[in-house]
PDB file of C-alpha atoms in Angstrom:
ATOM      1  CA  MET A   1      20.813  14.888  -6.904  1.00 96.00           C
ATOM      2  CA  LYS A   2      19.672  16.491  -3.644  1.00 96.00           C
ATOM      3  CA  THR A   3      17.723  14.438  -1.125  1.00 98.00           C
ATOM      4  CA  ARG A   4      15.028  15.050   1.473  1.00 98.00           C
ATOM      5  CA  LYS A   5      14.211  12.995   4.553  1.00 98.00           C
ATOM      6  CA  LEU A   6      10.969  11.045   4.266  1.00 98.00           C
ATOM      7  CA  GLY A   7       8.857  12.126   7.225  1.00 98.00           C
ATOM      8  CA  ASN A   8       9.491  10.173  10.431  1.00 98.00           C
ATOM      9  CA  SER A   9      11.426   7.404   8.649  1.00 98.00           C
ATOM     10  CA  ASP A  10      15.180   7.032   8.239  1.00 97.00           C
ATOM     11  CA  LEU A  11      14.918   7.113   4.435  1.00 98.00           C
ATOM     12  CA  GLU A  12      16.615   9.886   2.435  1.00 98.00           C
ATOM     13  CA  LEU A  13      14.924  10.156  -0.969  1.00 98.00           C
ATOM     14  CA  THR A  14      16.184  12.058  -3.967  1.00 98.00           C
ATOM     15  CA  VAL A  15      13.747  14.795  -4.936  1.00 98.00           C
ATOM     16  CA  ILE A  16      12.859  12.819  -8.033  1.00 98.00           C
ATOM     17  CA  GLY A  17      11.888   9.162  -7.895  1.00 98.00           C
ATOM     18  CA  PHE A  18      11.466   6.772 -10.831  1.00 98.00           C
ATOM     19  CA  GLY A  19       7.813   5.849 -11.384  1.00 97.00           C
ATOM     20  CA  ALA A  20       7.312   2.309 -12.699  1.00 96.00           C
ATOM     21  CA  TRP A  21       3.601   2.428 -13.594  1.00 92.00           C
ATOM     22  CA  ALA A  22       3.971   2.470 -17.379  1.00 92.00           C
ATOM     23  CA  ILE A  23       6.587  -0.283 -17.442  1.00 93.00           C
ATOM     24  CA  GLY A  24       3.928  -2.710 -16.187  1.00 93.00           C
ATOM     25  CA  GLY A  25       3.057  -3.090 -19.866  1.00 91.00           C
ATOM     26  CA  SER A  26      -0.290  -3.782 -21.485  1.00 88.00           C
ATOM     27  CA  GLY A  27      -3.102  -6.213 -20.741  1.00 82.00           C
ATOM     28  CA  TRP A  28      -4.681  -4.602 -17.702  1.00 81.00           C
ATOM     29  CA  ALA A  29      -7.237  -1.873 -17.107  1.00 79.00           C
ATOM     30  CA  PHE A  30      -4.854   1.036 -16.465  1.00 83.00           C
ATOM     31  CA  ALA A  31      -2.088   0.194 -18.903  1.00 81.00           C
ATOM     32  CA  TRP A  32      -0.213   2.788 -20.938  1.00 83.00           C
ATOM     33  CA  GLY A  33       0.012   0.546 -23.999  1.00 84.00           C
ATOM     34  CA  GLU A  34       2.734  -1.861 -25.099  1.00 89.00           C
ATOM     35  CA  GLN A  35       6.105  -1.497 -23.403  1.00 92.00           C
ATOM     36  CA  ASP A  36       9.409  -3.150 -24.217  1.00 94.00           C
ATOM     37  CA  ASP A  37      11.069  -4.648 -21.121  1.00 96.00           C
ATOM     38  CA  LYS A  38      14.548  -3.947 -22.451  1.00 97.00           C
ATOM     39  CA  GLU A  39      13.724  -0.251 -22.778  1.00 97.00           C
ATOM     40  CA  SER A  40      12.228  -0.306 -19.273  1.00 96.00           C
ATOM     41  CA  ILE A  41      15.433  -1.679 -17.790  1.00 97.00           C
ATOM     42  CA  GLU A  42      17.490   0.875 -19.706  1.00 97.00           C
ATOM     43  CA  ALA A  43      15.214   3.621 -18.366  1.00 97.00           C
ATOM     44  CA  ILE A  44      15.734   2.447 -14.787  1.00 97.00           C
ATOM     45  CA  HIS A  45      19.504   2.318 -15.259  1.00 97.00           C
ATOM     46  CA  ALA A  46      19.403   5.817 -16.759  1.00 97.00           C
ATOM     47  CA  ALA A  47      17.521   7.086 -13.699  1.00 97.00           C
ATOM     48  CA  LEU A  48      20.132   5.618 -11.365  1.00 97.00           C
ATOM     49  CA  ASP A  49      22.989   6.937 -13.508  1.00 96.00           C
ATOM     50  CA  ASN A  50      21.428  10.419 -13.264  1.00 97.00           C
ATOM     51  CA  GLY A  51      21.348  10.359  -9.476  1.00 97.00           C
ATOM     52  CA  VAL A  52      17.851   9.049  -8.724  1.00 98.00           C
ATOM     53  CA  ASN A  53      18.027   6.805  -5.643  1.00 98.00           C
ATOM     54  CA  TRP A  54      14.512   5.364  -5.401  1.00 98.00           C
ATOM     55  CA  ILE A  55      11.933   3.534  -7.487  1.00 98.00           C
ATOM     56  CA  ASP A  56       8.187   3.425  -6.933  1.00 98.00           C
ATOM     57  CA  THR A  57       6.228   0.468  -8.259  1.00 98.00           C
ATOM     58  CA  ALA A  58       3.160  -1.578  -7.262  1.00 97.00           C
ATOM     59  CA  HIS A  59       1.811  -5.088  -7.547  1.00 97.00           C
ATOM     60  CA  VAL A  60      -1.088  -3.822  -9.679  1.00 96.00           C
ATOM     61  CA  TYR A  61       1.206  -2.361 -12.371  1.00 95.00           C
ATOM     62  CA  GLY A  62       0.814  -5.175 -14.840  1.00 94.00           C
ATOM     63  CA  PHE A  63      -0.176  -7.406 -11.909  1.00 94.00           C
ATOM     64  CA  GLY A  64       3.398  -8.115 -10.942  1.00 96.00           C
ATOM     65  CA  HIS A  65       5.143  -7.404 -14.237  1.00 96.00           C
ATOM     66  CA  SER A  66       6.477  -3.982 -13.230  1.00 97.00           C
ATOM     67  CA  GLU A  67       7.926  -5.441 -10.020  1.00 98.00           C
ATOM     68  CA  GLU A  68       9.578  -8.247 -11.990  1.00 98.00           C
ATOM     69  CA  VAL A  69      11.187  -5.754 -14.374  1.00 97.00           C
ATOM     70  CA  VAL A  70      12.399  -3.619 -11.464  1.00 98.00           C
ATOM     71  CA  GLY A  71      13.852  -6.720  -9.801  1.00 98.00           C
ATOM     72  CA  LYS A  72      15.785  -7.595 -12.950  1.00 98.00           C
ATOM     73  CA  ALA A  73      17.002  -4.025 -13.423  1.00 98.00           C
ATOM     74  CA  LEU A  74      18.361  -3.842  -9.872  1.00 98.00           C
ATOM     75  CA  ALA A  75      20.372  -7.050 -10.037  1.00 95.00           C
ATOM     76  CA  GLY A  76      23.777  -6.160  -8.594  1.00 94.00           C
ATOM     77  CA  ARG A  77      22.623  -2.645  -7.634  1.00 95.00           C
ATOM     78  CA  ARG A  78      19.961  -3.301  -5.009  1.00 96.00           C
ATOM     79  CA  ASP A  79      22.052  -1.986  -2.103  1.00 94.00           C
ATOM     80  CA  LYS A  80      22.294   1.422  -3.775  1.00 93.00           C
ATOM     81  CA  VAL A  81      18.557   1.865  -4.433  1.00 98.00           C
ATOM     82  CA  LEU A  82      15.483   2.376  -2.257  1.00 98.00           C
ATOM     83  CA  VAL A  83      12.456   0.430  -3.466  1.00 98.00           C
ATOM     84  CA  ALA A  84       8.836   1.340  -2.770  1.00 98.00           C
ATOM     85  CA  THR A  85       5.829  -0.754  -3.727  1.00 98.00           C
ATOM     86  CA  LYS A  86       2.148  -1.017  -2.860  1.00 98.00           C
ATOM     87  CA  CYS A  87      -0.593  -3.463  -1.958  1.00 98.00           C
ATOM     88  CA  GLY A  88      -4.377  -3.583  -2.012  1.00 98.00           C
ATOM     89  CA  LEU A  89      -5.280  -4.190  -5.661  1.00 96.00           C
ATOM     90  CA  LEU A  90      -5.612  -7.727  -7.009  1.00 96.00           C
ATOM     91  CA  PRO A  91      -6.259  -9.023 -10.543  1.00 90.00           C
ATOM     92  CA  SER A  92      -9.709  -9.925 -11.835  1.00 87.00           C
ATOM     93  CA  PRO A  93     -10.421 -12.023 -14.942  1.00 82.00           C
ATOM     94  CA  ASP A  94     -11.414  -8.906 -16.931  1.00 81.00           C
ATOM     95  CA  GLY A  95      -8.162  -7.087 -16.150  1.00 77.00           C
ATOM     96  CA  GLN A  96      -9.807  -4.695 -13.716  1.00 85.00           C
ATOM     97  CA  PRO A  97      -8.133  -4.291 -10.302  1.00 92.00           C
ATOM     98  CA  ARG A  98     -10.066  -5.691  -7.336  1.00 95.00           C
ATOM     99  CA  ALA A  99      -9.676  -3.981  -3.950  1.00 97.00           C
ATOM    100  CA  GLU A 100      -8.695  -6.192  -1.003  1.00 98.00           C
ATOM    101  CA  LEU A 101      -7.009  -5.187   2.274  1.00 98.00           C
ATOM    102  CA  SER A 102      -7.513  -8.183   4.543  1.00 98.00           C
ATOM    103  CA  ALA A 103      -4.509  -9.183   6.633  1.00 98.00           C
ATOM    104  CA  LYS A 104      -4.191 -12.438   4.688  1.00 98.00           C
ATOM    105  CA  SER A 105      -4.237 -10.659   1.339  1.00 98.00           C
ATOM    106  CA  VAL A 106      -1.749  -7.985   2.423  1.00 98.00           C
ATOM    107  CA  ARG A 107       0.657 -10.641   3.673  1.00 98.00           C
ATOM    108  CA  GLU A 108       0.368 -12.637   0.434  1.00 98.00           C
ATOM    109  CA  GLU A 109       0.959  -9.511  -1.647  1.00 98.00           C
ATOM    110  CA  LEU A 110       3.968  -8.558   0.433  1.00 98.00           C
ATOM    111  CA  GLU A 111       5.578 -11.973   0.043  1.00 98.00           C
ATOM    112  CA  GLY A 112       4.868 -11.908  -3.689  1.00 98.00           C
ATOM    113  CA  SER A 113       6.418  -8.453  -4.040  1.00 98.00           C
ATOM    114  CA  LEU A 114       9.546  -9.517  -2.160  1.00 98.00           C
ATOM    115  CA  ARG A 115       9.918 -12.466  -4.513  1.00 98.00           C
ATOM    116  CA  ARG A 116       9.317 -10.489  -7.723  1.00 98.00           C
ATOM    117  CA  LEU A 117      11.622  -7.672  -6.626  1.00 98.00           C
ATOM    118  CA  GLN A 118      14.298 -10.215  -5.673  1.00 98.00           C
ATOM    119  CA  THR A 119      14.859  -8.619  -2.275  1.00 98.00           C
ATOM    120  CA  ASP A 120      14.609  -9.448   1.427  1.00 97.00           C
ATOM    121  CA  VAL A 121      13.217  -6.091   2.495  1.00 98.00           C
ATOM    122  CA  ILE A 122      11.049  -3.376   0.969  1.00 98.00           C
ATOM    123  CA  ASP A 123      12.160   0.127   1.883  1.00 98.00           C
ATOM    124  CA  LEU A 124       8.710   1.739   1.651  1.00 98.00           C
ATOM    125  CA  TYR A 125       5.535  -0.353   1.612  1.00 98.00           C
ATOM    126  CA  GLN A 126       2.255   1.442   0.949  1.00 98.00           C
ATOM    127  CA  ILE A 127      -1.475   0.797   0.901  1.00 98.00           C
ATOM    128  CA  HIS A 128      -2.364   1.742  -2.663  1.00 98.00           C
ATOM    129  CA  TRP A 129      -5.965   2.919  -2.144  1.00 98.00           C
ATOM    130  CA  PRO A 130      -8.136   3.119   1.010  1.00 98.00           C
ATOM    131  CA  ASN A 131     -10.479   0.417  -0.296  1.00 97.00           C
ATOM    132  CA  PRO A 132     -12.276  -1.441   1.111  1.00 98.00           C
ATOM    133  CA  GLU A 133     -12.300   1.364   3.642  1.00 98.00           C
ATOM    134  CA  ALA A 134     -13.497  -0.926   6.447  1.00 98.00           C
ATOM    135  CA  GLN A 135     -10.235  -2.896   6.152  1.00 98.00           C
ATOM    136  CA  ILE A 136      -7.800   0.028   6.562  1.00 98.00           C
ATOM    137  CA  GLU A 137      -6.989  -0.803  10.178  1.00 98.00           C
ATOM    138  CA  GLU A 138      -6.613  -4.519   9.484  1.00 98.00           C
ATOM    139  CA  ALA A 139      -4.180  -3.869   6.639  1.00 98.00           C
ATOM    140  CA  TRP A 140      -2.177  -1.296   8.600  1.00 98.00           C
ATOM    141  CA  GLU A 141      -1.804  -3.641  11.553  1.00 98.00           C
ATOM    142  CA  GLU A 142      -0.501  -6.397   9.267  1.00 98.00           C
ATOM    143  CA  ILE A 143       1.984  -4.015   7.678  1.00 98.00           C
ATOM    144  CA  GLY A 144       3.129  -3.093  11.179  1.00 98.00           C
ATOM    145  CA  LYS A 145       3.766  -6.758  11.954  1.00 98.00           C
ATOM    146  CA  ALA A 146       5.871  -7.074   8.811  1.00 98.00           C
ATOM    147  CA  MET A 147       7.862  -4.015   9.889  1.00 98.00           C
ATOM    148  CA  ASP A 148       8.546  -5.632  13.251  1.00 98.00           C
ATOM    149  CA  GLU A 149       9.760  -8.709  11.354  1.00 98.00           C
ATOM    150  CA  GLY A 150      12.219  -6.608   9.356  1.00 98.00           C
ATOM    151  CA  LYS A 151      10.537  -7.125   5.974  1.00 98.00           C
ATOM    152  CA  ILE A 152       9.547  -3.457   5.647  1.00 98.00           C
ATOM    153  CA  ARG A 153      11.673  -0.450   6.617  1.00 98.00           C
ATOM    154  CA  ALA A 154       8.994   2.264   6.415  1.00 98.00           C
ATOM    155  CA  ALA A 155       5.250   2.229   5.785  1.00 98.00           C
ATOM    156  CA  GLY A 156       3.028   4.701   4.018  1.00 98.00           C
ATOM    157  CA  VAL A 157      -0.289   5.089   2.252  1.00 98.00           C
ATOM    158  CA  SER A 158      -1.456   6.367  -1.111  1.00 98.00           C
ATOM    159  CA  ASN A 159      -4.592   8.313  -2.096  1.00 98.00           C
ATOM    160  CA  PHE A 160      -5.773   8.686   1.533  1.00 98.00           C
ATOM    161  CA  ASN A 161      -7.662  11.719   2.800  1.00 98.00           C
ATOM    162  CA  ALA A 162      -6.882  13.367   6.143  1.00 98.00           C
ATOM    163  CA  ALA A 163      -9.470  11.347   8.086  1.00 98.00           C
ATOM    164  CA  GLN A 164      -8.140   8.075   6.693  1.00 98.00           C
ATOM    165  CA  LEU A 165      -4.579   9.099   7.508  1.00 98.00           C
ATOM    166  CA  GLU A 166      -5.646   9.757  11.090  1.00 98.00           C
ATOM    167  CA  ARG A 167      -7.211   6.298  11.380  1.00 98.00           C
ATOM    168  CA  ALA A 168      -3.958   4.620  10.382  1.00 98.00           C
ATOM    169  CA  HIS A 169      -1.858   6.975  12.489  1.00 98.00           C
ATOM    170  CA  LYS A 170      -3.698   5.947  15.671  1.00 98.00           C
ATOM    171  CA  ILE A 171      -2.350   2.417  15.196  1.00 98.00           C
ATOM    172  CA  ARG A 172       1.191   3.228  14.028  1.00 97.00           C
ATOM    173  CA  PRO A 173       2.750   6.451  12.694  1.00 98.00           C
ATOM    174  CA  VAL A 174       2.401   6.991   8.948  1.00 98.00           C
ATOM    175  CA  SER A 175       5.754   7.725   7.309  1.00 98.00           C
ATOM    176  CA  SER A 176       4.401   8.989   4.001  1.00 98.00           C
ATOM    177  CA  LEU A 177       1.471   9.790   1.775  1.00 98.00           C
ATOM    178  CA  GLN A 178       1.542   9.292  -2.000  1.00 98.00           C
ATOM    179  CA  PRO A 179      -1.120  11.542  -3.575  1.00 98.00           C
ATOM    180  CA  PRO A 180      -1.647  12.843  -7.105  1.00 97.00           C
ATOM    181  CA  TYR A 181      -0.224  16.350  -7.218  1.00 98.00           C
ATOM    182  CA  SER A 182       0.516  18.719 -10.062  1.00 97.00           C
ATOM    183  CA  MET A 183      -0.312  22.277 -10.994  1.00 97.00           C
ATOM    184  CA  LEU A 184      -3.556  20.944 -12.492  1.00 96.00           C
ATOM    185  CA  ARG A 185      -4.436  18.711  -9.501  1.00 96.00           C
ATOM    186  CA  ARG A 186      -4.021  20.607  -6.238  1.00 97.00           C
ATOM    187  CA  ALA A 187      -6.756  19.186  -4.018  1.00 96.00           C
ATOM    188  CA  ILE A 188      -4.272  18.054  -1.338  1.00 97.00           C
ATOM    189  CA  GLU A 189      -3.534  21.744  -0.628  1.00 97.00           C
ATOM    190  CA  ASP A 190      -7.085  22.392   0.652  1.00 97.00           C
ATOM    191  CA  ASP A 191      -7.464  23.553   4.256  1.00 97.00           C
ATOM    192  CA  GLY A 192      -7.760  20.545   6.545  1.00 96.00           C
ATOM    193  CA  GLY A 193      -6.631  18.275   3.725  1.00 98.00           C
ATOM    194  CA  PRO A 194      -3.890  15.659   3.364  1.00 98.00           C
ATOM    195  CA  MET A 195      -0.981  18.084   2.900  1.00 98.00           C
ATOM    196  CA  GLU A 196      -1.842  19.946   6.084  1.00 98.00           C
ATOM    197  CA  TRP A 197      -2.213  16.642   7.976  1.00 98.00           C
ATOM    198  CA  CYS A 198       1.167  15.370   6.753  1.00 98.00           C
ATOM    199  CA  HIS A 199       2.985  18.560   7.715  1.00 97.00           C
ATOM    200  CA  ALA A 200       1.419  18.441  11.186  1.00 98.00           C
ATOM    201  CA  HIS A 201       2.315  14.763  11.763  1.00 98.00           C
ATOM    202  CA  ASN A 202       5.808  14.630  10.222  1.00 98.00           C
ATOM    203  CA  ALA A 203       4.721  12.423   7.335  1.00 98.00           C
ATOM    204  CA  GLY A 204       6.497  12.809   4.026  1.00 98.00           C
ATOM    205  CA  ILE A 205       4.698  13.407   0.735  1.00 98.00           C
ATOM    206  CA  VAL A 206       5.802  11.634  -2.436  1.00 98.00           C
ATOM    207  CA  ALA A 207       3.684  13.078  -5.222  1.00 98.00           C
ATOM    208  CA  TYR A 208       2.720  11.083  -8.285  1.00 97.00           C
ATOM    209  CA  SER A 209       1.770  12.415 -11.739  1.00 95.00           C
ATOM    210  CA  PRO A 210       3.530  15.801 -11.405  1.00 96.00           C
ATOM    211  CA  MET A 211       3.181  16.109 -15.195  1.00 95.00           C
ATOM    212  CA  LEU A 212      -0.428  14.880 -15.064  1.00 94.00           C
ATOM    213  CA  SER A 213       0.371  11.589 -16.781  1.00 87.00           C
ATOM    214  CA  GLY A 214       2.189  13.313 -19.624  1.00 90.00           C
ATOM    215  CA  MET A 215      -0.214  16.191 -20.229  1.00 95.00           C
ATOM    216  CA  LEU A 216       2.313  18.811 -19.085  1.00 97.00           C
ATOM    217  CA  THR A 217       5.322  17.438 -20.964  1.00 94.00           C
ATOM    218  CA  GLY A 218       4.842  19.714 -23.949  1.00 94.00           C
ATOM    219  CA  LYS A 219       4.609  16.734 -26.275  1.00 93.00           C
ATOM    220  CA  VAL A 220       0.843  16.232 -26.210  1.00 94.00           C
ATOM    221  CA  THR A 221      -1.093  17.251 -29.320  1.00 94.00           C
ATOM    222  CA  LYS A 222      -4.573  16.347 -30.514  1.00 95.00           C
ATOM    223  CA  GLU A 223      -3.006  14.137 -33.159  1.00 95.00           C
ATOM    224  CA  TRP A 224      -0.819  12.375 -30.600  1.00 90.00           C
ATOM    225  CA  VAL A 225      -3.814  11.619 -28.368  1.00 93.00           C
ATOM    226  CA  ALA A 226      -5.793  10.259 -31.322  1.00 92.00           C
ATOM    227  CA  SER A 227      -2.878   7.981 -32.204  1.00 92.00           C
ATOM    228  CA  ARG A 228      -2.648   6.376 -28.768  1.00 88.00           C
ATOM    229  CA  PRO A 229      -3.670   2.696 -28.550  1.00 86.00           C
ATOM    230  CA  ASP A 230      -7.090   1.849 -27.173  1.00 83.00           C
ATOM    231  CA  ASP A 231      -5.573   0.330 -24.025  1.00 82.00           C
ATOM    232  CA  ASP A 232      -3.920   3.620 -23.035  1.00 86.00           C
ATOM    233  CA  TRP A 233      -6.039   4.523 -20.008  1.00 84.00           C
ATOM    234  CA  ARG A 234      -5.412   8.246 -20.455  1.00 90.00           C
ATOM    235  CA  LYS A 235      -7.746   8.430 -23.449  1.00 88.00           C
ATOM    236  CA  ARG A 236     -10.632   7.740 -21.047  1.00 88.00           C
ATOM    237  CA  THR A 237      -9.861  10.698 -18.736  1.00 92.00           C
ATOM    238  CA  LYS A 238     -11.367  14.168 -19.023  1.00 93.00           C
ATOM    239  CA  GLU A 239      -8.015  15.960 -19.259  1.00 94.00           C
ATOM    240  CA  TYR A 240      -7.299  14.116 -22.524  1.00 93.00           C
ATOM    241  CA  GLN A 241     -10.770  14.809 -23.926  1.00 94.00           C
ATOM    242  CA  GLU A 242     -12.352  18.012 -25.225  1.00 95.00           C
ATOM    243  CA  PRO A 243     -12.759  20.732 -24.159  1.00 95.00           C
ATOM    244  CA  ASN A 244     -10.064  20.097 -21.522  1.00 96.00           C
ATOM    245  CA  LEU A 245      -7.564  18.787 -24.047  1.00 96.00           C
ATOM    246  CA  SER A 246      -7.399  21.984 -26.124  1.00 97.00           C
ATOM    247  CA  ILE A 247      -7.393  24.194 -23.029  1.00 97.00           C
ATOM    248  CA  ASN A 248      -4.587  22.170 -21.451  1.00 97.00           C
ATOM    249  CA  ILE A 249      -2.474  22.275 -24.602  1.00 97.00           C
ATOM    250  CA  ASP A 250      -2.977  26.047 -24.765  1.00 98.00           C
ATOM    251  CA  PHE A 251      -1.843  26.384 -21.121  1.00 98.00           C
ATOM    252  CA  VAL A 252       1.298  24.356 -21.776  1.00 98.00           C
ATOM    253  CA  GLU A 253       2.203  26.266 -24.924  1.00 98.00           C
ATOM    254  CA  ASN A 254       1.439  29.787 -23.706  1.00 98.00           C
ATOM    255  CA  THR A 255       2.375  29.543 -20.024  1.00 98.00           C
ATOM    256  CA  LEU A 256       4.864  26.725 -19.469  1.00 98.00           C
ATOM    257  CA  ARG A 257       6.812  26.713 -22.725  1.00 98.00           C
ATOM    258  CA  PRO A 258       8.021  30.341 -22.508  1.00 98.00           C
ATOM    259  CA  ILE A 259       9.361  29.622 -19.007  1.00 98.00           C
ATOM    260  CA  ALA A 260      10.900  26.357 -20.192  1.00 98.00           C
ATOM    261  CA  ASN A 261      12.618  28.168 -23.049  1.00 98.00           C
ATOM    262  CA  GLU A 262      14.253  30.550 -20.578  1.00 97.00           C
ATOM    263  CA  HIS A 263      15.739  27.568 -18.730  1.00 97.00           C
ATOM    264  CA  GLY A 264      16.627  25.637 -21.875  1.00 97.00           C
ATOM    265  CA  VAL A 265      14.351  22.725 -20.959  1.00 97.00           C
ATOM    266  CA  GLN A 266      10.949  21.281 -21.854  1.00 96.00           C
ATOM    267  CA  PRO A 267       7.603  22.240 -20.219  1.00 97.00           C
ATOM    268  CA  GLY A 268       7.523  18.937 -18.344  1.00 97.00           C
ATOM    269  CA  GLN A 269      10.638  19.820 -16.378  1.00 97.00           C
ATOM    270  CA  ILE A 270       9.029  23.102 -15.354  1.00 98.00           C
ATOM    271  CA  ALA A 271       5.959  21.177 -14.186  1.00 98.00           C
ATOM    272  CA  VAL A 272       8.131  18.915 -12.025  1.00 97.00           C
ATOM    273  CA  ALA A 273      10.150  21.853 -10.680  1.00 98.00           C
ATOM    274  CA  TRP A 274       6.907  23.593  -9.720  1.00 98.00           C
ATOM    275  CA  THR A 275       5.837  20.512  -7.760  1.00 97.00           C
ATOM    276  CA  LEU A 276       9.178  20.528  -5.914  1.00 97.00           C
ATOM    277  CA  ARG A 277       9.016  24.255  -5.045  1.00 96.00           C
ATOM    278  CA  GLY A 278       9.711  25.101  -1.415  1.00 92.00           C
ATOM    279  CA  ASP A 279       9.469  22.180   0.967  1.00 89.00           C
ATOM    280  CA  LEU A 280       5.839  21.190   0.357  1.00 94.00           C
ATOM    281  CA  ILE A 281       6.696  17.647  -0.687  1.00 97.00           C
ATOM    282  CA  THR A 282       9.570  15.212  -0.211  1.00 98.00           C
ATOM    283  CA  SER A 283       9.876  13.895  -3.750  1.00 98.00           C
ATOM    284  CA  ALA A 284       8.121  13.844  -7.110  1.00 98.00           C
ATOM    285  CA  ILE A 285       7.592  10.489  -8.810  1.00 98.00           C
ATOM    286  CA  VAL A 286       8.330  10.823 -12.507  1.00 96.00           C
ATOM    287  CA  GLY A 287       7.643   7.973 -14.894  1.00 92.00           C
ATOM    288  CA  GLY A 288       9.968   7.007 -17.700  1.00 90.00           C
ATOM    289  CA  ARG A 289       9.567   4.523 -20.536  1.00 92.00           C
ATOM    290  CA  ASN A 290      12.998   4.927 -22.126  1.00 94.00           C
ATOM    291  CA  ARG A 291      16.442   6.372 -21.442  1.00 95.00           C
ATOM    292  CA  ARG A 292      15.790   9.624 -23.296  1.00 94.00           C
ATOM    293  CA  GLN A 293      12.713  10.499 -21.244  1.00 92.00           C
ATOM    294  CA  VAL A 294      14.492   9.825 -17.969  1.00 95.00           C
ATOM    295  CA  GLU A 295      17.599  11.822 -18.835  1.00 94.00           C
ATOM    296  CA  GLU A 296      15.377  14.745 -19.812  1.00 92.00           C
ATOM    297  CA  THR A 297      13.156  14.829 -16.730  1.00 92.00           C
ATOM    298  CA  ALA A 298      16.019  14.275 -14.257  1.00 94.00           C
ATOM    299  CA  ARG A 299      17.157  17.817 -15.055  1.00 93.00           C
ATOM    300  CA  ALA A 300      14.089  19.175 -13.246  1.00 96.00           C
ATOM    301  CA  ALA A 301      15.833  18.526  -9.912  1.00 96.00           C
ATOM    302  CA  ASP A 302      18.235  21.400 -10.632  1.00 96.00           C
ATOM    303  CA  ILE A 303      15.622  23.991 -11.634  1.00 97.00           C
ATOM    304  CA  THR A 304      14.584  26.716  -9.193  1.00 97.00           C
ATOM    305  CA  LEU A 305      11.653  28.812 -10.359  1.00 98.00           C
ATOM    306  CA  SER A 306      11.714  32.534  -9.590  1.00 98.00           C
ATOM    307  CA  GLN A 307       8.795  34.300  -7.972  1.00 98.00           C
ATOM    308  CA  ARG A 308       8.108  35.974 -11.314  1.00 98.00           C
ATOM    309  CA  GLU A 309       7.841  32.564 -12.966  1.00 98.00           C
ATOM    310  CA  LEU A 310       5.665  31.157 -10.193  1.00 98.00           C
ATOM    311  CA  ASP A 311       3.356  34.167 -10.511  1.00 98.00           C
ATOM    312  CA  ALA A 312       3.161  33.690 -14.290  1.00 98.00           C
ATOM    313  CA  ILE A 313       2.140  30.062 -13.758  1.00 98.00           C
ATOM    314  CA  GLU A 314      -0.572  31.102 -11.288  1.00 98.00           C
ATOM    315  CA  ASP A 315      -1.889  33.641 -13.797  1.00 98.00           C
ATOM    316  CA  GLY A 316      -1.945  30.970 -16.478  1.00 98.00           C
ATOM    317  CA  LEU A 317      -3.794  28.585 -14.188  1.00 98.00           C
ATOM    318  CA  LYS A 318      -6.427  31.222 -13.462  1.00 98.00           C
ATOM    319  CA  ALA A 319      -6.904  31.827 -17.184  1.00 97.00           C
ATOM    320  CA  ARG A 320      -7.250  28.081 -17.745  1.00 97.00           C
ATOM    321  CA  ALA A 321      -9.840  27.803 -14.966  1.00 96.00           C
ATOM    322  CA  ALA A 322     -11.847  30.643 -16.490  1.00 97.00           C
ATOM    323  CA  LYS A 323     -11.945  28.852 -19.854  1.00 96.00           C
ATOM    324  CA  LEU A 324     -13.108  25.638 -18.206  1.00 94.00           C
ATOM    325  CA  GLY A 325     -15.838  27.533 -16.394  1.00 88.00           C
TER     326      GLY A 325
END
């Protein structure tokens, strides 16, 4: 699988990274429902076997469980894989994440992540959300100290706007931004926004949810959504509720599926390929809960969309926007 250099770092990431959010399992506020650890490990191995060279996880994904699973999966293979994780969200008794970016908290999270991942160094360490915003500088300075100690190879942030990126950059260069980005979530493209800032400051972009948390896979139906367990966080989002749900399904079926059929793939692979078009981003983070899903989505790395296909997608997006009003 082809690679791209991550901003000002020395990391070369494959254009698709394995996203470990869902494998954090159930029992916390943003879970995807029950998840079998054995299937999670098989999914990670499938990603590596299909050329993926990096994994993105976070302490908050199951409050350590995702990191533990990743650590087990990489036993004997750690030197061949780049590992990214995140800090800034701590557990609360009700399962809701609690934001904390004090130097003490960041250091404790880092040490915990190193232990759970069974590694001596984290390749990419990121602030998960810019909250509490007043602690951004304190957290970034502590991450810088850990870099100087050799515990972190490169440092980045997630979900930051351009102004917040600039605040961190004044202390130490930002190697990457991890924003949500898909054909249905394009806010980072706005003038003066995060994408423009990253391109101007040689910071890489590793986009999460290129299939909008499954919406663009081509497998979502009204019946499927209704059947999801109550602890699947997606059921609480507007894109999985009416009228958005029906409009989104129509977009997938009438815009993405015809293009997917031409390539002999599923709509989700077209969604990922669209995210990777040109050189706008470094890598797309694609989640996988079993071997089959991973083997399917890995094929997106080899798809190049024609201008005709890109134009058809833009037309479909305009039609969708008109329906949403």
